[in-house]
Coordinates of C-alpha atoms in Angstrom, one line a residue:
M56 CA -0.1 0.0 -0.1
D57 CA 1.0 3.6 -0.4
T58 CA 1.6 6.0 2.5
D59 CA -1.3 8.2 1.2
A60 CA -3.6 5.2 2.2
L61 CA -2.6 5.8 5.8
T62 CA -5.6 7.3 7.1
A63 CA -6.2 8.4 10.7
D64 CA -8.5 5.6 10.9
L65 CA -6.4 2.9 9.3
L66 CA -3.5 4.0 11.5
R67 CA -5.9 3.6 14.7
E68 CA -6.4 -0.1 13.4
L69 CA -2.8 -0.8 13.0
R70 CA -1.8 0.4 16.4
A71 CA -4.6 -1.7 18.0
T72 CA -3.4 -4.3 20.6
R73 CA -3.7 -7.9 19.0
P74 CA -3.2 -11.4 20.2
Y75 CA 0.6 -11.9 20.8
P76 CA 2.5 -12.4 18.5
A77 CA 1.9 -9.6 16.0
L78 CA 5.0 -9.6 13.6
S79 CA 6.6 -6.4 11.8
L80 CA 9.3 -6.9 9.5
T81 CA 11.1 -3.7 8.2
M82 CA 14.0 -3.6 5.7
P83 CA 15.8 -1.0 3.3
T84 CA 15.1 -1.6 -0.4
H85 CA 16.5 -0.1 -3.7
R86 CA 14.7 1.5 -6.4
K87 CA 17.0 0.8 -9.3
A88 CA 19.4 -2.1 -10.7
P89 CA 21.7 -3.3 -9.8
D90 CA 21.1 -2.5 -6.2
N91 CA 17.8 -3.9 -6.2
A92 CA 19.1 -7.6 -7.0
Q93 CA 19.9 -7.8 -3.3
D94 CA 16.3 -7.2 -2.0
P95 CA 14.6 -10.6 -2.7
V96 CA 17.6 -12.3 -1.2
R97 CA 17.4 -9.9 2.2
L98 CA 13.7 -10.5 2.3
R99 CA 14.2 -14.3 2.0
N100 CA 16.7 -14.2 4.9
L101 CA 14.5 -12.0 7.1
V102 CA 11.3 -14.5 6.4
A103 CA 13.7 -17.1 7.7
E104 CA 14.9 -15.3 10.7
A105 CA 11.1 -14.7 11.7
G106 CA 10.6 -18.3 11.4
H107 CA 13.4 -19.3 13.7
R108 CA 12.4 -16.3 16.1
L109 CA 8.9 -17.7 16.5
G110 CA 10.2 -21.5 16.8
A111 CA 12.3 -20.3 19.6
D112 CA 9.7 -18.3 21.5
P113 CA 8.0 -20.5 24.1
Q114 CA 4.8 -18.2 24.0
V115 CA 4.1 -19.3 20.4
S116 CA 2.5 -22.7 19.8
R117 CA 3.4 -24.9 16.8
E118 CA 0.1 -24.2 15.4
V119 CA 0.4 -20.3 15.7
R120 CA 3.9 -20.3 14.4
A121 CA 3.0 -22.3 11.2
A122 CA -0.1 -20.0 10.5
L123 CA 1.9 -16.7 11.0
V124 CA 4.9 -18.2 8.8
D125 CA 2.3 -18.9 6.1
Q126 CA 0.9 -15.4 6.3
L127 CA 4.2 -13.8 6.1
E128 CA 5.5 -16.1 3.1
R129 CA 2.3 -15.1 1.4
A130 CA 2.9 -11.3 1.9
A131 CA 6.5 -11.5 0.8
A132 CA 5.4 -13.5 -2.5
E133 CA 3.1 -10.5 -3.1
V134 CA 5.7 -7.9 -2.8
D135 CA 5.9 -6.2 -6.3
P136 CA 9.6 -5.5 -7.1
R137 CA 8.5 -3.0 -9.8
G138 CA 7.0 -1.0 -7.0
A139 CA 10.3 -1.0 -4.8
M140 CA 11.1 2.4 -3.1
D141 CA 13.3 3.1 -0.3
S142 CA 12.1 0.5 2.3
L143 CA 9.6 -2.5 2.9
V144 CA 7.5 -3.0 5.9
L145 CA 5.4 -6.1 5.9
L146 CA 2.9 -6.6 9.2
A147 CA 1.3 -10.0 9.9
T148 CA -0.5 -11.8 12.3
T149 CA -2.1 -15.3 11.8
D150 CA -5.3 -14.2 10.1
E151 CA -4.1 -10.9 8.0
Y152 CA -1.1 -9.2 6.4
W153 CA -0.1 -5.7 5.0
I154 CA 2.6 -4.7 2.7
W155 CA 3.9 -1.1 2.6
Q156 CA 6.6 0.0 0.2
L157 CA 8.0 3.4 1.4
P158 CA 9.8 6.4 0.3
R159 CA 11.8 6.4 3.2
T160 CA 14.4 4.3 4.6
A161 CA 13.9 1.7 7.3
P162 CA 16.3 -0.5 9.1
E163 CA 16.4 -4.1 8.9
R164 CA 14.2 -5.6 11.9
V165 CA 12.0 -8.4 12.8
V166 CA 9.6 -7.4 15.9
L167 CA 7.5 -9.7 17.8
S168 CA 4.9 -7.8 19.9
D169 CA 1.2 -7.4 20.5
T170 CA 1.1 -4.3 18.3
Y171 CA 2.4 -3.7 15.0
L172 CA 5.6 -1.3 14.9
T173 CA 4.0 1.7 13.0
R174 CA 6.8 4.5 13.3
N175 CA 8.3 3.8 10.0
L176 CA 4.8 4.3 8.2
V177 CA 3.9 7.6 10.3
A178 CA 7.2 9.1 9.5
A179 CA 7.2 8.2 5.9
K180 CA 3.7 9.6 5.6
A181 CA 4.8 12.9 7.3
Q182 CA 7.7 13.1 5.0
T183 CA 5.8 12.7 1.6
R184 CA 3.6 15.8 2.6
P185 CA 0.2 14.3 1.5
F186 CA -2.6 16.6 0.1
R187 CA -6.2 16.7 -1.5
V188 CA -7.4 18.3 -4.5
L189 CA -10.9 18.8 -5.4
T190 CA -11.7 19.2 -9.1
V191 CA -15.1 20.6 -9.5
A192 CA -17.4 21.3 -12.4
A193 CA -21.0 22.4 -12.5
D194 CA -22.2 18.6 -12.5
H195 CA -19.2 16.8 -11.2
A196 CA -16.9 17.0 -8.2
T197 CA -13.9 14.6 -7.8
L198 CA -11.5 14.4 -4.7
W199 CA -8.1 13.3 -5.4
I200 CA -5.4 12.3 -2.7
G201 CA -1.8 12.2 -3.1
T202 CA 1.8 13.4 -2.4
G203 CA 4.3 14.9 -4.6
D204 CA 5.2 11.7 -6.5
G205 CA 1.7 10.5 -7.4
I206 CA -2.0 11.2 -7.2
R207 CA -5.2 9.1 -6.9
S208 CA -8.9 9.4 -7.0
E209 CA -10.5 8.9 -3.5
E210 CA -13.7 6.9 -3.1
V211 CA -14.8 8.5 0.2
D212 CA -18.2 9.9 1.5
G213 CA -20.0 9.7 -1.8
F214 CA -16.9 11.0 -3.9
P215 CA -16.7 11.4 -6.8
L216 CA -20.0 13.3 -6.9
I217 CA -22.4 13.7 -9.8
A218 CA -25.1 16.1 -9.7
P219 CA -28.6 14.6 -10.0
K220 CA -29.7 16.3 -12.8
E221 CA -27.4 16.8 -15.6
P222 CA -27.1 20.7 -16.0
P223 CA -26.4 22.7 -19.4
N224 CA -22.9 21.9 -20.8
P225 CA -20.6 24.6 -19.3
Q226 CA -18.3 24.4 -22.3
R227 CA -20.9 25.2 -24.8
E228 CA -22.2 28.0 -22.6
E229 CA -18.8 29.3 -22.3
R230 CA -18.6 29.5 -26.0
I231 CA -21.8 31.6 -26.2
G232 CA -20.9 33.8 -23.3
D233 CA -23.3 32.8 -20.7
T234 CA -21.3 30.8 -18.3
P235 CA -22.5 32.6 -15.1
S236 CA -26.1 31.5 -15.7
T237 CA -25.0 27.8 -15.0
F238 CA -23.4 28.6 -11.7
S239 CA -26.3 30.6 -10.8
D240 CA -29.0 28.1 -11.4
E241 CA -30.3 26.5 -8.1
E242 CA -30.0 23.0 -8.9
T243 CA -26.1 23.8 -9.4
R244 CA -26.1 25.7 -6.2
N245 CA -27.6 22.7 -4.1
F246 CA -25.3 20.5 -5.9
F247 CA -22.4 22.7 -4.7
R248 CA -23.6 22.9 -1.3
T249 CA -23.5 18.9 -1.2
V250 CA -20.1 19.2 -2.4
D251 CA -19.3 21.4 0.5
E252 CA -20.8 19.2 3.1
K253 CA -19.1 16.1 2.0
L254 CA -15.7 17.8 1.7
R255 CA -16.0 19.2 5.3
A256 CA -16.5 15.7 6.6
V257 CA -13.6 14.2 4.8
L258 CA -11.4 17.2 6.0
A259 CA -12.3 16.8 9.7
D260 CA -11.7 13.0 9.5
D261 CA -8.3 13.3 8.0
P262 CA -7.1 16.9 7.5
R263 CA -4.7 17.4 4.9
P264 CA -3.6 20.6 2.8
L265 CA -6.5 21.1 0.4
Y266 CA -6.0 22.4 -3.4
L267 CA -9.1 23.5 -5.7
M268 CA -9.2 23.1 -9.5
G269 CA -11.8 24.4 -11.7
L270 CA -13.2 27.1 -13.7
A271 CA -13.4 30.3 -12.0
P272 CA -17.1 30.8 -11.7
A273 CA -17.0 27.1 -10.2
L274 CA -14.4 28.1 -7.3
A275 CA -16.5 31.3 -6.8
L276 CA -19.6 29.2 -6.1
L277 CA -18.0 27.2 -4.1
D278 CA -16.8 30.0 -1.9
E279 CA -20.3 31.5 -1.9
V280 CA -22.2 28.5 -0.7
G281 CA -20.0 26.7 1.7
E282 CA -17.3 27.0 4.1
S283 CA -14.7 24.2 3.0
S284 CA -13.0 26.2 0.4
G285 CA -11.8 28.8 2.8
S286 CA -8.9 26.3 4.0
A287 CA -7.7 25.7 0.5
V288 CA -3.9 26.6 0.4
G289 CA -3.9 26.8 -3.4
R290 CA -6.2 26.9 -6.5
V291 CA -5.9 26.2 -10.2
T292 CA -8.1 27.9 -12.8
K293 CA -9.0 24.8 -15.4
G294 CA -11.6 24.2 -17.5
A295 CA -13.1 20.5 -17.7
P296 CA -11.3 19.2 -14.7
A297 CA -13.6 16.2 -14.8
D298 CA -11.8 15.1 -18.0
L299 CA -8.4 15.0 -16.5
S300 CA -6.2 12.0 -15.7
P301 CA -4.2 11.6 -12.4
A302 CA -1.2 12.6 -14.3
E303 CA -2.9 15.5 -15.8
V304 CA -4.1 16.8 -12.7
L305 CA -0.7 16.4 -11.2
K306 CA 1.0 18.3 -13.8
E307 CA -1.5 21.2 -13.7
L308 CA -1.3 21.3 -9.9
R309 CA 2.6 21.4 -9.7
P310 CA 3.0 25.0 -9.8
A311 CA 0.6 25.3 -6.8
L312 CA 2.3 22.7 -4.9
D313 CA 5.6 24.1 -5.4
E314 CA 4.3 27.5 -4.1
G315 CA 2.6 25.7 -1.3
A316 CA 5.9 24.0 -0.4
R317 CA 7.8 27.4 -0.4
R318 CA 5.2 29.0 1.8
A319 CA 5.5 26.2 4.1
A320 CA 9.2 26.3 4.5
A321 CA 9.1 30.1 5.2
E322 CA 6.6 29.6 7.9
V323 CA 8.8 27.1 9.4
E324 CA 11.7 29.0 9.4
T325 CA 9.7 31.9 10.9
R326 CA 8.4 29.6 13.6
L327 CA 11.7 28.4 14.4
D328 CA 13.4 32.1 14.4
N329 CA 10.5 33.2 16.9
A330 CA 11.2 30.3 19.1
R331 CA 15.0 31.1 19.3
S332 CA 14.1 34.7 20.4
A333 CA 11.8 33.5 22.9
H334 CA 14.0 31.0 24.4
S335 CA 11.6 28.3 23.6
F336 CA 13.8 26.3 21.2
A337 CA 15.4 22.9 21.2
G338 CA 18.1 21.9 18.7
G339 CA 19.7 18.7 18.1
L340 CA 18.5 15.0 18.6
D341 CA 18.8 14.7 22.4
E342 CA 17.3 18.1 23.1
V343 CA 14.4 17.4 20.8
W344 CA 13.8 13.9 21.8
A345 CA 13.6 15.0 25.5
A346 CA 11.1 17.8 24.7
V347 CA 9.0 15.5 22.8
R348 CA 8.8 13.0 25.5
E349 CA 7.8 15.7 27.9
G350 CA 4.9 16.9 25.6
R351 CA 6.7 20.4 25.1
A352 CA 7.4 20.5 21.4
G353 CA 4.8 22.4 19.2
L354 CA 6.9 22.1 15.9
V355 CA 9.4 19.5 15.0
A356 CA 11.5 20.2 12.0
V357 CA 13.5 17.4 10.5
E358 CA 16.0 17.2 7.5
E359 CA 14.5 15.3 4.9
H360 CA 17.2 12.3 5.0
F361 CA 18.4 12.6 8.6
Q362 CA 18.6 9.0 9.7
T363 CA 20.9 7.8 12.7
A364 CA 21.3 5.2 15.3
V365 CA 21.8 6.0 19.0
R366 CA 22.3 4.5 22.4
V367 CA 19.9 5.6 25.2
T368 CA 21.5 6.0 28.2
D369 CA 19.8 7.5 31.2
E370 CA 17.1 9.0 29.2
H371 CA 19.7 10.8 26.9
L372 CA 20.5 9.9 23.4
E373 CA 24.3 9.3 22.4
P374 CA 25.3 8.8 18.9
V375 CA 26.9 5.5 17.9
P376 CA 29.3 4.4 15.3
E377 CA 27.7 4.2 11.9
G378 CA 26.5 0.6 10.8
S379 CA 25.3 0.1 14.5
T380 CA 22.3 -2.2 14.9
Q381 CA 19.2 -2.5 17.0
T382 CA 20.0 -4.3 20.1
A383 CA 17.3 -6.7 21.7
D384 CA 17.3 -4.7 24.9
G385 CA 16.6 -1.4 23.2
T386 CA 19.6 0.5 24.3
I387 CA 20.8 0.9 20.8
R388 CA 17.9 2.1 18.4
E389 CA 18.5 2.2 14.6
D390 CA 15.0 4.1 13.8
I391 CA 15.0 6.9 16.5
V392 CA 14.1 9.5 14.2
D393 CA 11.1 8.1 13.1
E394 CA 10.3 6.9 16.6
L395 CA 10.6 10.5 17.4
V396 CA 8.4 11.8 14.5
E397 CA 5.6 9.3 15.8
A398 CA 5.8 10.3 19.3
A399 CA 5.8 14.1 18.3
L400 CA 2.6 13.4 16.0
D401 CA 0.8 11.5 18.9
S402 CA 1.6 14.4 21.2
G403 CA -0.2 17.0 18.8
A404 CA 3.0 18.6 17.6
D405 CA 3.4 19.6 13.9
V406 CA 6.2 17.7 12.0
V407 CA 7.6 19.1 9.0
F408 CA 10.7 17.6 6.9
V409 CA 12.9 20.5 5.5
E410 CA 15.6 20.6 3.1
D411 CA 18.9 18.7 3.7
D412 CA 21.6 20.8 5.4
S413 CA 19.2 23.6 6.3
L414 CA 19.3 22.8 9.9
T415 CA 23.0 21.7 10.0
E416 CA 23.8 24.2 12.9
H417 CA 21.2 22.5 15.1
G418 CA 22.1 18.8 14.4
R419 CA 19.7 18.3 11.5
I420 CA 16.7 18.5 13.6
A421 CA 15.0 21.4 15.8
A422 CA 11.6 22.3 17.6
A423 CA 9.7 25.1 18.7
L424 CA 8.4 24.5 22.1
R425 CA 5.3 25.2 23.6
Y426 CA 6.6 26.3 27.0

């Protein structure tokens, strides 16, 4: 599955307590040859390691082990190497499995617990900056969900929506100069009220930056009859948006996405500057980790590709040599950045990923504190 499918409801489902053992397998992968040739071998080795771990665990019966290994092997067989990104996450119990290919690296691990390991999923979703797009015409409204790398139509809360009665053709009306009459028609206005109501419900359940696309009169009517458009971070004036393919929607949207990213980066920089002036700033992994654990971080900024392993000693984080791997007692943690991101989001903090080297003087990670 893609990270844009990781909704709040699905994340709650994945974090739910399950009968022991719930198995989480993570590993780095490669997008291109020749490096990707090693990925199937590493996956087979990890599946074998999982089987050995289950067999040696006195809490796991022979029947449970067989069922769980079967699910894991089925999941591994379904992994499509053509969709490989920077890491693979497999989650499995005796009666289900999940496959995630992520645009963010993850360490090689096999974890047995009563919950799935979700920190890599959460960090990858935060890094991809998910967004929504509403393409709207007089008789049709489609909701799209995506990241900078791709976009897909979202079938949720009735979307895509089609007006119950087909109104006059907007393109024909535009040619003869009476487009405004289409968008002043009461049936069209009622349809747009329905679009607004459905959109507000989606955004309330899973908030993401919203972009709007359509003819100027359509967007103006959405502003007039509803409330959802007020939260939009960008707009694209485009005719016949219902006829666009996903690739075309993303192409038309790209300038607005780039502008949104620039504004977001400037806002982060301003918030961090203000925090420094107010002496409510934390810089470096150890300071930010402490602030997140105490619930004091309001904003956490992380460089795009910051990943490091640390030793946890007396509630502090100490760097360890590159190549160090996770220890069974948890004193060395390979995915501490992803763990920190998940904890920050759980505490209600905003988490943003910024360009590499933009936080060099602060140890590649910084936070603006609530107090």
